[in-house]
Tab-separated table of C-alpha atoms in Angstrom:
chain	number	residue	atom	x	y	z
A	1	MET	CA	11.803	222.483	39.592
A	2	LEU	CA	8.862	221.360	41.720
A	3	LEU	CA	9.556	219.082	44.692
A	4	VAL	CA	6.686	216.957	46.000
A	5	PRO	CA	6.350	214.063	48.445
A	6	GLY	CA	6.338	210.559	47.125
A	7	ASP	CA	3.468	208.199	47.851
A	8	PRO	CA	4.322	206.415	51.144
A	9	LEU	CA	2.896	203.202	49.663
A	10	ASN	CA	4.894	203.455	46.457
A	11	MET	CA	7.739	205.947	46.359
A	12	ARG	CA	7.905	205.730	42.569
A	13	ARG	CA	4.655	207.704	42.466
A	14	VAL	CA	3.717	211.165	43.727
A	15	ASP	CA	1.670	211.413	46.921
A	16	PRO	CA	-1.968	211.472	45.688
A	17	HIS	CA	-2.662	214.743	47.510
A	18	PHE	CA	-0.104	216.532	45.314
A	19	ALA	CA	-0.397	214.458	42.126
A	20	ALA	CA	-2.494	217.017	40.228
A	21	GLN	CA	0.040	219.741	40.995
A	22	ALA	CA	2.827	217.528	39.673
A	23	VAL	CA	0.856	216.869	36.484
A	24	ALA	CA	0.246	220.595	36.036
A	25	ALA	CA	3.961	221.293	36.464
A	26	ARG	CA	4.973	218.718	33.850
A	27	GLU	CA	2.418	220.133	31.425
A	28	LEU	CA	4.099	223.531	31.827
A	29	GLY	CA	7.506	221.984	31.224
A	30	VAL	CA	8.575	222.279	34.876
A	31	PRO	CA	10.666	219.307	36.073
A	32	VAL	CA	9.230	217.394	39.040
A	33	ALA	CA	11.180	215.436	41.650
A	34	ARG	CA	10.002	213.408	44.640
A	35	ILE	CA	11.217	213.247	48.215
A	36	ASP	CA	10.505	210.744	50.962
A	37	HIS	CA	8.618	212.970	53.392
A	38	ASP	CA	8.561	210.492	56.272
A	39	ALA	CA	12.333	209.974	56.185
A	40	LEU	CA	13.032	213.449	54.801
A	41	SER	CA	15.258	211.725	52.278
A	42	VAL	CA	16.290	213.734	49.225
A	43	ASP	CA	18.195	210.926	47.537
A	44	GLY	CA	17.711	211.087	43.800
A	45	VAL	CA	16.739	214.758	43.658
A	46	PRO	CA	18.755	216.303	40.808
A	47	ALA	CA	20.584	219.597	41.128
A	48	GLY	CA	18.503	222.596	40.196
A	49	GLU	CA	17.944	226.325	40.574
A	50	ASP	CA	14.767	228.028	41.822
A	51	VAL	CA	13.246	224.909	43.358
A	52	VAL	CA	9.858	225.114	45.078
A	53	TYR	CA	8.592	222.506	47.532
A	54	ARG	CA	4.870	221.723	47.639
A	55	GLY	CA	4.169	219.207	50.330
A	56	TRP	CA	3.237	218.369	53.879
A	57	MET	CA	4.094	220.681	56.739
A	58	LEU	CA	7.583	220.521	58.226
A	59	THR	CA	8.740	221.872	61.560
A	60	THR	CA	11.350	224.608	61.333
A	61	GLY	CA	13.964	222.158	62.574
A	62	GLN	CA	13.003	219.636	59.914
A	63	TYR	CA	13.091	222.326	57.248
A	64	ASP	CA	16.579	223.410	58.336
A	65	GLY	CA	17.815	219.855	57.780
A	66	PHE	CA	15.828	219.474	54.566
A	67	ALA	CA	17.242	222.681	53.074
A	68	GLY	CA	20.765	221.742	54.136
A	69	ALA	CA	20.546	218.283	52.580
A	70	LEU	CA	19.259	219.761	49.324
A	71	GLU	CA	21.996	222.386	49.285
A	72	GLU	CA	24.575	219.598	49.478
A	73	ARG	CA	23.029	218.159	46.299
A	74	GLY	CA	23.212	221.494	44.487
A	75	VAL	CA	19.519	222.244	44.904
A	76	ALA	CA	18.676	225.916	45.483
A	77	LEU	CA	15.327	226.237	47.248
A	78	ARG	CA	13.501	229.464	46.497
A	79	THR	CA	12.544	229.584	50.174
A	80	GLY	CA	15.560	229.336	52.448
A	81	ALA	CA	15.415	228.102	56.026
A	82	ASP	CA	15.269	231.604	57.528
A	83	SER	CA	12.400	232.607	55.246
A	84	TYR	CA	10.519	229.433	56.070
A	85	ARG	CA	10.816	230.106	59.801
A	86	ALA	CA	9.682	233.718	59.375
A	87	ALA	CA	6.555	232.642	57.492
A	88	HIS	CA	5.741	229.437	59.346
A	89	GLU	CA	5.891	230.790	62.913
A	90	LEU	CA	3.788	233.743	64.057
A	91	PRO	CA	6.606	235.656	65.793
A	92	GLY	CA	8.402	235.827	62.449
A	93	TRP	CA	5.671	237.826	60.709
A	94	TYR	CA	3.621	239.452	63.455
A	95	ASP	CA	5.552	242.711	63.816
A	96	GLY	CA	5.299	243.378	60.097
A	97	LEU	CA	1.525	242.849	60.089
A	98	ARG	CA	0.574	244.105	63.550
A	99	LEU	CA	-1.570	246.896	62.060
A	100	VAL	CA	-3.844	244.431	60.243
A	101	THR	CA	-3.999	241.435	62.592
A	102	PRO	CA	-5.232	240.884	66.173
A	103	GLU	CA	-2.914	242.080	68.957
A	104	SER	CA	-0.771	239.164	70.136
A	105	VAL	CA	1.703	238.185	72.829
A	106	TRP	CA	3.752	235.004	73.133
A	107	THR	CA	6.174	232.997	75.209
A	108	VAL	CA	9.232	230.938	74.396
A	109	GLY	CA	8.480	227.372	75.407
A	110	ASP	CA	5.501	225.791	77.133
A	111	ASP	CA	5.854	227.205	80.652
A	112	VAL	CA	2.366	228.118	81.849
A	113	ALA	CA	3.722	230.566	84.442
A	114	ALA	CA	5.425	232.511	81.649
A	115	LEU	CA	2.122	232.532	79.779
A	116	LEU	CA	0.310	234.015	82.780
A	117	THR	CA	2.885	236.811	82.830
A	118	ALA	CA	2.676	237.426	79.086
A	119	VAL	CA	-1.113	237.803	78.978
A	120	GLY	CA	-0.808	240.698	81.397
A	121	GLU	CA	0.205	242.810	78.406
A	122	LEU	CA	-3.293	242.335	76.972
A	123	GLY	CA	-5.001	243.612	80.124
A	124	GLU	CA	-8.433	242.034	80.054
A	125	GLY	CA	-11.022	240.702	77.646
A	126	PRO	CA	-11.419	237.621	75.451
A	127	ALA	CA	-8.558	236.051	73.507
A	128	VAL	CA	-7.585	232.954	71.533
A	129	LEU	CA	-4.722	230.625	72.488
A	130	ARG	CA	-2.485	228.838	69.995
A	131	ASP	CA	1.201	228.034	69.574
A	132	TYR	CA	3.602	229.506	67.013
A	133	VAL	CA	2.035	227.424	64.234
A	134	LYS	CA	-1.450	226.196	65.040
A	135	SER	CA	-4.562	226.626	67.169
A	136	MET	CA	-6.904	223.910	68.376
A	137	LYS	CA	-9.977	225.665	66.977
A	138	HIS	CA	-11.907	222.406	66.758
A	139	TYR	CA	-11.687	222.290	70.568
A	140	TRP	CA	-12.771	225.911	70.829
A	141	ASP	CA	-14.251	226.057	74.331
A	142	GLU	CA	-11.702	223.821	76.019
A	143	ALA	CA	-8.374	224.546	74.284
A	144	ALA	CA	-8.640	227.774	72.280
A	145	TYR	CA	-11.034	230.449	73.560
A	146	ILE	CA	-10.213	232.350	76.751
A	147	PRO	CA	-13.242	234.419	77.872
A	148	ASP	CA	-11.083	236.861	79.849
A	149	VAL	CA	-7.283	236.923	79.962
A	150	ALA	CA	-7.500	238.575	83.392
A	151	ASP	CA	-8.878	235.272	84.721
A	152	ALA	CA	-5.655	233.401	85.501
A	153	ALA	CA	-7.470	230.156	86.296
A	154	ALA	CA	-9.190	230.169	82.898
A	155	VAL	CA	-5.928	230.925	81.077
A	156	GLU	CA	-4.182	228.074	82.850
A	157	ARG	CA	-7.050	225.637	82.257
A	158	VAL	CA	-7.140	226.326	78.516
A	159	ALA	CA	-3.345	226.235	78.249
A	160	ARG	CA	-3.018	222.873	79.957
A	161	ARG	CA	-5.730	221.346	77.788
A	162	PHE	CA	-4.031	222.793	74.717
A	163	LEU	CA	-0.777	221.100	75.712
A	164	GLU	CA	-2.564	217.786	76.215
A	165	LEU	CA	-4.053	217.931	72.743
A	166	ARG	CA	-0.969	219.171	70.906
A	167	GLU	CA	1.321	216.657	72.659
A	168	ASP	CA	4.649	216.388	70.814
A	169	SER	CA	3.419	218.733	68.070
A	170	PHE	CA	3.591	221.826	70.288
A	171	ALA	CA	5.576	224.425	68.324
A	172	GLY	CA	7.744	227.182	69.745
A	173	GLY	CA	5.684	228.694	72.517
A	174	PHE	CA	2.244	229.884	73.532
A	175	VAL	CA	0.616	232.671	71.517
A	176	VAL	CA	-2.384	234.608	72.800
A	177	ARG	CA	-4.287	236.713	70.259
A	178	ARG	CA	-6.899	239.241	71.268
A	179	PHE	CA	-10.318	238.002	70.183
A	180	GLU	CA	-11.946	239.907	67.325
A	181	GLN	CA	-15.440	239.204	66.020
A	182	PHE	CA	-15.128	238.005	62.430
A	183	THR	CA	-17.993	237.567	59.990
A	184	GLY	CA	-18.182	235.253	57.001
A	185	VAL	CA	-15.600	232.887	55.556
A	186	GLU	CA	-11.889	233.394	55.001
A	187	ALA	CA	-10.120	234.049	51.725
A	188	ARG	CA	-6.709	232.512	51.091
A	189	THR	CA	-4.424	234.841	49.155
A	190	TRP	CA	-1.229	233.603	47.504
A	191	TRP	CA	1.868	235.826	47.284
A	192	VAL	CA	4.958	235.289	45.152
A	193	GLY	CA	7.852	237.711	45.582
A	194	GLY	CA	5.740	240.054	47.698
A	195	ARG	CA	2.926	240.312	45.132
A	196	CYS	CA	-0.540	238.779	45.431
A	197	VAL	CA	-0.973	236.431	42.477
A	198	LEU	CA	-4.143	234.538	43.436
A	199	VAL	CA	-7.205	234.902	45.652
A	200	THR	CA	-8.925	231.583	46.393
A	201	PRO	CA	-11.326	230.103	48.910
A	202	HIS	CA	-9.840	228.823	52.127
A	203	PRO	CA	-9.443	225.016	51.937
A	204	ASP	CA	-11.884	224.640	54.870
A	205	THR	CA	-14.618	226.322	52.799
A	206	PRO	CA	-13.593	225.404	49.219
A	207	ASP	CA	-16.860	226.458	47.607
A	208	ASP	CA	-17.107	229.875	49.225
A	209	VAL	CA	-14.830	232.887	48.906
A	210	PRO	CA	-15.750	236.316	50.281
A	211	ALA	CA	-16.476	239.019	47.741
A	212	GLY	CA	-14.557	242.246	47.487
A	213	VAL	CA	-11.343	241.200	49.229
A	214	ASP	CA	-9.471	244.455	49.867
A	215	LEU	CA	-5.658	244.255	49.920
A	216	VAL	CA	-4.945	247.998	50.033
A	217	GLU	CA	-3.633	247.960	53.607
A	218	VAL	CA	-2.166	244.475	53.506
A	219	GLU	CA	-0.224	244.602	50.252
A	220	PRO	CA	2.630	246.957	51.216
A	221	LEU	CA	3.058	245.209	54.562
A	222	VAL	CA	3.375	241.745	53.021
A	223	ALA	CA	5.745	243.112	50.381
A	224	ASP	CA	7.975	244.576	53.111
A	225	LEU	CA	8.331	241.136	54.697
A	226	ALA	CA	10.340	240.154	51.598
A	227	LEU	CA	9.281	236.496	51.787
A	228	PRO	CA	9.428	234.508	48.549
A	229	PHE	CA	6.200	232.491	48.697
A	230	VAL	CA	3.494	232.848	51.342
A	231	THR	CA	-0.226	232.630	51.896
A	232	VAL	CA	-2.238	235.209	53.806
A	233	ASP	CA	-5.692	234.277	55.103
A	234	LEU	CA	-8.076	237.222	55.475
A	235	THR	CA	-11.626	237.774	56.664
A	236	ARG	CA	-13.890	240.664	57.579
A	237	ARG	CA	-14.163	241.914	61.123
A	238	SER	CA	-17.646	242.860	62.329
A	239	ASP	CA	-16.891	246.545	61.582
A	240	GLY	CA	-16.116	245.688	57.947
A	241	ALA	CA	-12.306	245.908	58.172
A	242	TRP	CA	-10.289	243.182	56.445
A	243	ARG	CA	-8.045	241.421	58.952
A	244	VAL	CA	-5.188	238.945	58.617
A	245	VAL	CA	-6.050	235.701	60.371
A	246	GLU	CA	-2.825	233.912	59.459
A	247	LEU	CA	0.281	234.122	57.316
A	248	GLY	CA	1.916	230.862	56.305
A	249	ASP	CA	4.670	229.512	54.111
A	250	GLY	CA	3.139	228.851	50.712
A	251	GLN	CA	5.014	225.599	50.220
A	252	VAL	CA	3.014	223.867	52.953
A	253	SER	CA	-0.282	225.763	52.646
A	254	ASP	CA	-3.109	223.580	51.396
A	255	TRP	CA	-4.753	224.299	48.053
A	256	PRO	CA	-8.592	224.424	47.905
A	257	ALA	CA	-10.055	221.334	46.261
A	258	SER	CA	-12.470	223.444	44.196
A	259	ARG	CA	-9.730	225.180	42.210
A	260	ASP	CA	-7.501	223.959	39.386
A	261	PRO	CA	-3.960	223.415	40.727
A	262	ALA	CA	-2.608	224.559	37.358
A	263	GLU	CA	-3.433	228.106	38.514
A	264	LEU	CA	-0.962	227.790	41.355
A	265	ILE	CA	1.781	226.152	39.329
A	266	ALA	CA	1.494	228.801	36.628
A	267	ALA	CA	1.692	231.574	39.234
A	268	LEU	CA	4.834	230.009	40.697
A	269	PHE	CA	6.756	229.272	37.526
A	270	THR	CA	5.573	231.621	34.768
A	271	ARG	CA	6.513	235.109	35.963
């Protein structure tokens, strides 16, 4: 079964952003049910096995409650709460992919003093600040890029601006990732049961996907994570190496507008 958000303006309809995916599922004979995303209400969802959610992002706390409420209704999500946390938050997947992603350190919570201690592990040089879930890349110079992690004043300035912008959405703790020079656009790869099933453009660049995406190094590492449904965003570093920019839970990863959503639904439900 496919679970999707209902339209906030009319809960009898599917949220327009996910409507084409719901249509594709029905055409494949996959039952579709709606939830109220704003209230996280699962009333009316029928019992079912191997249920996949495709919808808006949830915090790990929200997902815990969501999964628990569905379990009480006899709904077995393919992605359990522990798997969602491992995919959705960088500390859950970093160790498994450390060989193919920028070196990173993190804190628990938003204490700037703890951040200043943590960045000492990186020594010196440029880095990028984010939290467990998201960066503020659209505020690159003021809330993301740190020219030198050895400059405590710069680290603190960027961190405090990041907190201002993230407000109540701050997730988990600070993450600092060593800056690497990337070239070209990102590819979004889709993995079901540890196997790459699709390579698409990243939703930010829906009409452009890099050629020759090489998964030789990445594939066994993602498989070892044993996560049911994830996305892995990759791009080339300036030396030509393919690097993991992000791993995310596939249920809440956006689909590029240039591609037919039936591709995704088929990959999820016809194995």
